[in-house]
GROMACS .gro file of C-alpha atoms in nm:
model
  315
    1UNK     CA    1  10.150   8.686   9.055
    2UNK     CA    2   9.854   8.497   9.199
    3UNK     CA    3   9.781   8.593   9.563
    4UNK     CA    4   9.834   8.321   9.822
    5UNK     CA    5   9.504   8.400   9.995
    6UNK     CA    6   9.243   8.675  10.033
    7UNK     CA    7   9.360   8.986  10.214
    8UNK     CA    8   9.372   8.935  10.592
    9UNK     CA    9   9.407   9.235  10.823
   10UNK     CA   10   9.606   9.089  11.113
   11UNK     CA   11   9.790   9.319  11.353
   12UNK     CA   12  10.162   9.394  11.352
   13UNK     CA   13  10.359   9.391  11.676
   14UNK     CA   14  10.540   9.714  11.594
   15UNK     CA   15  10.207   9.899  11.569
   16UNK     CA   16  10.087   9.803  11.915
   17UNK     CA   17  10.084  10.058  12.198
   18UNK     CA   18  10.223   9.801  12.442
   19UNK     CA   19  10.535   9.742  12.232
   20UNK     CA   20  10.824   9.942  12.388
   21UNK     CA   21  10.913  10.258  12.200
   22UNK     CA   22  11.283  10.176  12.237
   23UNK     CA   23  11.238   9.849  12.047
   24UNK     CA   24  11.000  10.010  11.798
   25UNK     CA   25  11.273  10.254  11.698
   26UNK     CA   26  11.520   9.969  11.652
   27UNK     CA   27  11.278   9.784  11.426
   28UNK     CA   28  11.212  10.102  11.225
   29UNK     CA   29  11.584  10.154  11.176
   30UNK     CA   30  11.608   9.803  11.032
   31UNK     CA   31  11.316   9.871  10.797
   32UNK     CA   32  11.491  10.186  10.675
   33UNK     CA   33  11.804   9.979  10.617
   34UNK     CA   34  11.599   9.731  10.411
   35UNK     CA   35  11.493  10.021  10.189
   36UNK     CA   36  11.843  10.160  10.142
   37UNK     CA   37  12.072   9.855  10.157
   38UNK     CA   38  12.186   9.703   9.828
   39UNK     CA   39  12.315   9.350   9.842
   40UNK     CA   40  12.577   9.283   9.573
   41UNK     CA   41  12.471   9.037   9.301
   42UNK     CA   42  12.121   8.985   9.445
   43UNK     CA   43  12.011   9.349   9.407
   44UNK     CA   44  12.078   9.573   9.109
   45UNK     CA   45  11.962   9.873   9.311
   46UNK     CA   46  11.828   9.943   9.656
   47UNK     CA   47  11.447   9.946   9.690
   48UNK     CA   48  11.459  10.324   9.751
   49UNK     CA   49  11.645  10.369   9.422
   50UNK     CA   50  11.388  10.145   9.256
   51UNK     CA   51  11.107  10.376   9.375
   52UNK     CA   52  11.291  10.682   9.243
   53UNK     CA   53  11.346  10.514   8.906
   54UNK     CA   54  10.981  10.409   8.890
   55UNK     CA   55  10.865  10.766   8.957
   56UNK     CA   56  11.110  10.904   8.701
   57UNK     CA   57  11.004  10.655   8.434
   58UNK     CA   58  10.628  10.655   8.499
   59UNK     CA   59  10.574  11.028   8.546
   60UNK     CA   60  10.805  11.106   8.254
   61UNK     CA   61  10.796  11.475   8.157
   62UNK     CA   62  10.572  11.560   8.453
   63UNK     CA   63  10.810  11.425   8.717
   64UNK     CA   64  10.957  11.769   8.788
   65UNK     CA   65  10.617  11.937   8.819
   66UNK     CA   66  10.518  11.790   9.156
   67UNK     CA   67  10.585  11.847   9.521
   68UNK     CA   68  10.619  11.499   9.673
   69UNK     CA   69  10.453  11.459  10.012
   70UNK     CA   70  10.511  11.147  10.221
   71UNK     CA   71  10.190  11.117  10.423
   72UNK     CA   72  10.313  10.828  10.640
   73UNK     CA   73  10.679  10.913  10.683
   74UNK     CA   74  10.732  10.754  11.024
   75UNK     CA   75  11.091  10.820  11.127
   76UNK     CA   76  11.177  10.924  10.771
   77UNK     CA   77  11.204  10.584  10.610
   78UNK     CA   78  11.319  10.576  10.247
   79UNK     CA   79  11.195  10.923  10.147
   80UNK     CA   80  11.526  11.110  10.207
   81UNK     CA   81  11.699  10.851   9.988
   82UNK     CA   82  11.426  10.864   9.722
   83UNK     CA   83  11.463  11.244   9.715
   84UNK     CA   84  11.837  11.221   9.671
   85UNK     CA   85  11.820  10.963   9.392
   86UNK     CA   86  11.531  11.124   9.203
   87UNK     CA   87  11.696  11.465   9.207
   88UNK     CA   88  12.022  11.306   9.094
   89UNK     CA   89  11.838  11.159   8.795
   90UNK     CA   90  11.675  11.495   8.722
   91UNK     CA   91  12.006  11.679   8.737
   92UNK     CA   92  12.153  11.443   8.478
   93UNK     CA   93  11.875  11.500   8.226
   94UNK     CA   94  11.939  11.676   7.896
   95UNK     CA   95  11.867  12.048   7.947
   96UNK     CA   96  11.522  12.154   7.833
   97UNK     CA   97  11.448  12.447   7.605
   98UNK     CA   98  11.438  12.799   7.755
   99UNK     CA   99  11.060  12.804   7.703
  100UNK     CA  100  11.009  12.478   7.897
  101UNK     CA  101  11.249  12.589   8.170
  102UNK     CA  102  11.054  12.911   8.207
  103UNK     CA  103  10.727  12.718   8.222
  104UNK     CA  104  10.858  12.484   8.491
  105UNK     CA  105  10.995  12.778   8.687
  106UNK     CA  106  10.650  12.932   8.695
  107UNK     CA  107  10.505  12.630   8.872
  108UNK     CA  108  10.417  12.729   9.223
  109UNK     CA  109  10.651  12.639   9.472
  110UNK     CA  110  10.769  12.452   9.753
  111UNK     CA  111  10.800  12.474  10.123
  112UNK     CA  112  11.112  12.598  10.298
  113UNK     CA  113  11.375  12.365  10.421
  114UNK     CA  114  11.327  12.240  10.775
  115UNK     CA  115  11.397  12.246  11.067
  116UNK     CA  116  11.176  12.553  11.027
  117UNK     CA  117  10.805  12.480  11.032
  118UNK     CA  118  10.660  12.475  10.682
  119UNK     CA  119  10.449  12.789  10.657
  120UNK     CA  120  10.516  12.956  10.324
  121UNK     CA  121  10.603  12.844   9.971
  122UNK     CA  122  10.952  12.841   9.828
  123UNK     CA  123  10.984  12.883   9.454
  124UNK     CA  124  11.167  12.636   9.236
  125UNK     CA  125  11.403  12.805   8.995
  126UNK     CA  126  11.612  12.673   8.706
  127UNK     CA  127  11.917  12.733   8.929
  128UNK     CA  128  11.823  12.485   9.198
  129UNK     CA  129  11.633  12.266   8.947
  130UNK     CA  130  11.525  12.005   9.203
  131UNK     CA  131  11.190  11.875   9.317
  132UNK     CA  132  11.091  11.910   9.680
  133UNK     CA  133  10.991  11.638   9.925
  134UNK     CA  134  10.792  11.693  10.245
  135UNK     CA  135  10.771  11.452  10.540
  136UNK     CA  136  10.443  11.428  10.732
  137UNK     CA  137  10.279  11.182  10.968
  138UNK     CA  138   9.993  11.157  11.217
  139UNK     CA  139  10.272  11.115  11.475
  140UNK     CA  140  10.555  11.352  11.370
  141UNK     CA  141  10.913  11.239  11.432
  142UNK     CA  142  11.068  11.584  11.467
  143UNK     CA  143  11.424  11.488  11.579
  144UNK     CA  144  11.465  11.231  11.299
  145UNK     CA  145  11.316  11.463  11.037
  146UNK     CA  146  11.531  11.752  11.150
  147UNK     CA  147  11.845  11.543  11.106
  148UNK     CA  148  11.731  11.424  10.763
  149UNK     CA  149  11.638  11.773  10.643
  150UNK     CA  150  11.979  11.909  10.740
  151UNK     CA  151  12.133  11.681  10.481
  152UNK     CA  152  11.928  11.815  10.189
  153UNK     CA  153  11.786  12.154  10.097
  154UNK     CA  154  11.515  11.972   9.902
  155UNK     CA  155  11.369  11.793  10.204
  156UNK     CA  156  11.142  11.958  10.461
  157UNK     CA  157  10.872  11.853  10.704
  158UNK     CA  158  10.553  11.963  10.872
  159UNK     CA  159  10.583  11.956  11.249
  160UNK     CA  160  10.209  11.933  11.317
  161UNK     CA  161  10.023  11.599  11.297
  162UNK     CA  162   9.888  11.535  10.946
  163UNK     CA  163   9.594  11.303  10.888
  164UNK     CA  164   9.617  11.138  10.545
  165UNK     CA  165   9.236  11.112  10.540
  166UNK     CA  166   9.197  11.485  10.599
  167UNK     CA  167   9.490  11.672  10.449
  168UNK     CA  168   9.540  12.032  10.563
  169UNK     CA  169   9.483  12.315  10.316
  170UNK     CA  170   9.859  12.371  10.287
  171UNK     CA  171   9.892  12.026  10.130
  172UNK     CA  172   9.586  12.005   9.908
  173UNK     CA  173   9.716  12.201   9.611
  174UNK     CA  174   9.487  12.501   9.657
  175UNK     CA  175   9.785  12.736   9.627
  176UNK     CA  176   9.860  12.618   9.274
  177UNK     CA  177  10.117  12.351   9.350
  178UNK     CA  178  10.076  12.002   9.212
  179UNK     CA  179  10.081  11.758   9.502
  180UNK     CA  180  10.196  11.398   9.463
  181UNK     CA  181  10.127  11.181   9.766
  182UNK     CA  182  10.364  10.900   9.862
  183UNK     CA  183  10.268  10.591  10.063
  184UNK     CA  184  10.591  10.395  10.110
  185UNK     CA  185  10.532  10.060  10.278
  186UNK     CA  186  10.228  10.221  10.439
  187UNK     CA  187   9.900  10.158  10.257
  188UNK     CA  188   9.875   9.798  10.377
  189UNK     CA  189   9.842   9.934  10.734
  190UNK     CA  190   9.500  10.081  10.659
  191UNK     CA  191   9.180   9.885  10.708
  192UNK     CA  192   8.933   9.912  10.421
  193UNK     CA  193   8.731  10.195  10.577
  194UNK     CA  194   9.037  10.407  10.647
  195UNK     CA  195   9.180  10.315  10.307
  196UNK     CA  196   8.859  10.440  10.143
  197UNK     CA  197   8.876  10.768  10.337
  198UNK     CA  198   9.241  10.822  10.245
  199UNK     CA  199   9.184  10.749   9.877
  200UNK     CA  200   8.880  10.978   9.869
  201UNK     CA  201   9.079  11.264  10.022
  202UNK     CA  202   9.369  11.191   9.788
  203UNK     CA  203   9.152  11.197   9.476
  204UNK     CA  204   8.974  11.513   9.588
  205UNK     CA  205   9.280  11.714   9.692
  206UNK     CA  206   9.593  11.577   9.522
  207UNK     CA  207   9.724  11.560   9.166
  208UNK     CA  208   9.885  11.220   9.192
  209UNK     CA  209   9.978  10.941   9.431
  210UNK     CA  210  10.214  10.648   9.454
  211UNK     CA  211  10.167  10.335   9.665
  212UNK     CA  212  10.485  10.129   9.700
  213UNK     CA  213  10.505   9.796   9.882
  214UNK     CA  214  10.809   9.569   9.915
  215UNK     CA  215  10.593   9.263   9.982
  216UNK     CA  216  10.286   9.092   9.838
  217UNK     CA  217  10.053   8.804   9.924
  218UNK     CA  218  10.267   8.535   9.766
  219UNK     CA  219  10.476   8.245   9.891
  220UNK     CA  220  10.786   8.398   9.732
  221UNK     CA  221  10.733   8.713   9.940
  222UNK     CA  222  10.722   8.506  10.259
  223UNK     CA  223  11.052   8.345  10.162
  224UNK     CA  224  11.208   8.687  10.102
  225UNK     CA  225  11.095   8.811  10.443
  226UNK     CA  226  11.240   8.506  10.618
  227UNK     CA  227  11.569   8.560  10.436
  228UNK     CA  228  11.562   8.927  10.544
  229UNK     CA  229  11.540   8.815  10.907
  230UNK     CA  230  11.844   8.591  10.862
  231UNK     CA  231  12.028   8.873  10.683
  232UNK     CA  232  11.991   9.095  10.988
  233UNK     CA  233  12.206   8.854  11.189
  234UNK     CA  234  12.482   8.896  10.929
  235UNK     CA  235  12.479   9.273  10.875
  236UNK     CA  236  12.380   9.413  11.216
  237UNK     CA  237  12.742   9.438  11.344
  238UNK     CA  238  12.833   9.653  11.044
  239UNK     CA  239  12.542   9.898  11.070
  240UNK     CA  240  12.447   9.903  11.438
  241UNK     CA  241  12.772   9.826  11.618
  242UNK     CA  242  12.750  10.154  11.812
  243UNK     CA  243  12.423  10.044  11.975
  244UNK     CA  244  12.475   9.780  12.246
  245UNK     CA  245  12.098   9.755  12.283
  246UNK     CA  246  12.053   9.677  11.916
  247UNK     CA  247  12.317   9.406  11.936
  248UNK     CA  248  12.165   9.263  12.256
  249UNK     CA  249  11.812   9.242  12.112
  250UNK     CA  250  11.945   9.086  11.793
  251UNK     CA  251  12.181   8.819  11.924
  252UNK     CA  252  12.106   8.757  12.293
  253UNK     CA  253  11.729   8.804  12.294
  254UNK     CA  254  11.644   8.821  11.920
  255UNK     CA  255  11.332   9.036  11.949
  256UNK     CA  256  11.427   9.262  11.658
  257UNK     CA  257  11.463   8.991  11.390
  258UNK     CA  258  11.155   8.812  11.525
  259UNK     CA  259  10.939   9.125  11.498
  260UNK     CA  260  11.077   9.199  11.151
  261UNK     CA  261  10.982   8.855  11.023
  262UNK     CA  262  10.648   8.829  11.207
  263UNK     CA  263  10.537   9.177  11.102
  264UNK     CA  264  10.669   9.111  10.753
  265UNK     CA  265  10.442   8.808  10.722
  266UNK     CA  266  10.146   9.009  10.851
  267UNK     CA  267  10.230   9.290  10.607
  268UNK     CA  268  10.231   9.043  10.321
  269UNK     CA  269   9.885   8.916  10.413
  270UNK     CA  270   9.761   9.277  10.443
  271UNK     CA  271   9.902   9.397  10.110
  272UNK     CA  272   9.648   9.478   9.839
  273UNK     CA  273   9.699   9.395   9.475
  274UNK     CA  274   9.681   9.681   9.222
  275UNK     CA  275   9.336   9.557   9.123
  276UNK     CA  276   9.218   9.577   9.484
  277UNK     CA  277   9.352   9.931   9.519
  278UNK     CA  278   9.165  10.035   9.205
  279UNK     CA  279   8.849   9.871   9.340
  280UNK     CA  280   8.881  10.084   9.654
  281UNK     CA  281   8.921  10.393   9.437
  282UNK     CA  282   8.593  10.318   9.261
  283UNK     CA  283   8.413  10.265   9.593
  284UNK     CA  284   8.564  10.559   9.786
  285UNK     CA  285   8.292  10.808   9.692
  286UNK     CA  286   8.512  11.047   9.491
  287UNK     CA  287   8.493  11.084   9.116
  288UNK     CA  288   8.784  10.916   8.939
  289UNK     CA  289   8.712  11.096   8.611
  290UNK     CA  290   9.035  11.226   8.466
  291UNK     CA  291   9.253  10.992   8.670
  292UNK     CA  292   9.493  10.750   8.503
  293UNK     CA  293   9.613  10.456   8.711
  294UNK     CA  294   9.927  10.261   8.630
  295UNK     CA  295  10.075   9.967   8.820
  296UNK     CA  296  10.371   9.738   8.805
  297UNK     CA  297  10.574   9.461   8.959
  298UNK     CA  298  10.950   9.510   8.992
  299UNK     CA  299  11.208   9.267   9.130
  300UNK     CA  300  11.406   9.425   9.413
  301UNK     CA  301  11.587   9.113   9.537
  302UNK     CA  302  11.677   8.806   9.333
  303UNK     CA  303  11.513   8.558   9.312
  304UNK     CA  304  11.195   8.606   9.517
  305UNK     CA  305  11.164   8.971   9.627
  306UNK     CA  306  10.929   9.198   9.434
  307UNK     CA  307  10.806   9.553   9.478
  308UNK     CA  308  10.448   9.625   9.377
  309UNK     CA  309  10.343   9.978   9.291
  310UNK     CA  310  10.033  10.172   9.198
  311UNK     CA  311  10.059  10.525   9.061
  312UNK     CA  312   9.760  10.749   9.001
  313UNK     CA  313   9.787  11.065   8.790
  314UNK     CA  314   9.523  11.336   8.755
  315UNK     CA  315   9.496  11.467   8.400
   0.00000   0.00000   0.00000
């Protein structure tokens, strides 16, 4: 779709240091709900399921050969749900030949399940058959990640801060693992200079990446975000009824829905088109030889909500 305007890098309230951490966590919990909630009739699948299906379809036979690292995991976001859905799809696949199974089993391996610190690889075998996901962030959310990792043996985290523009050696594939970087609702946060640095490091050290955004610079996206704010008034009692503070800052002083809509509009204006992401790749200073870039536009909410995605694969 045609962008509404050139990209504008305004600032989101939830990113500001002066915004109370208590309210920031409430807003983040709503964003996670937006990723995982499926509204009957209007949504065929949740956005998190849509990401998992896009990875499964686009990476095809290579989907099981990666370790998936979320470099901007925040409090966990959709990644635990993407892991669950992608591994469910993998487990339902037709069994491969013994030769292929043996080949996949020889792929170097994955980190141990948290809450232990990720320090040594853990080998994938045909018995556990699943792909591994790792949560990282420049500001680690250890309590949230610990809770998430307890619910899946295929999800772990790195407790130290991880800079997406300067990935540590344990996450750059030097030990033989194929690393696929995930940027879920994250890449629009980066100014051009930081975006260039992150893409350069990604191209130099990873084997693939996926950028997934639930918004775009279109009028239809702005309508979807406004509707999301209204939806929060309807569903908050069902999902956050145990939090008096969440209820208070939704209905009495509606800071939470206001920040969701305001930041959603800013996110839309920040979001790059696939063509703009590819332009950054060409200008980042790293060689793109051998990289294949695919992109798409998937409806996540009828009639106006669309997910844009860019996936890069190193051949």
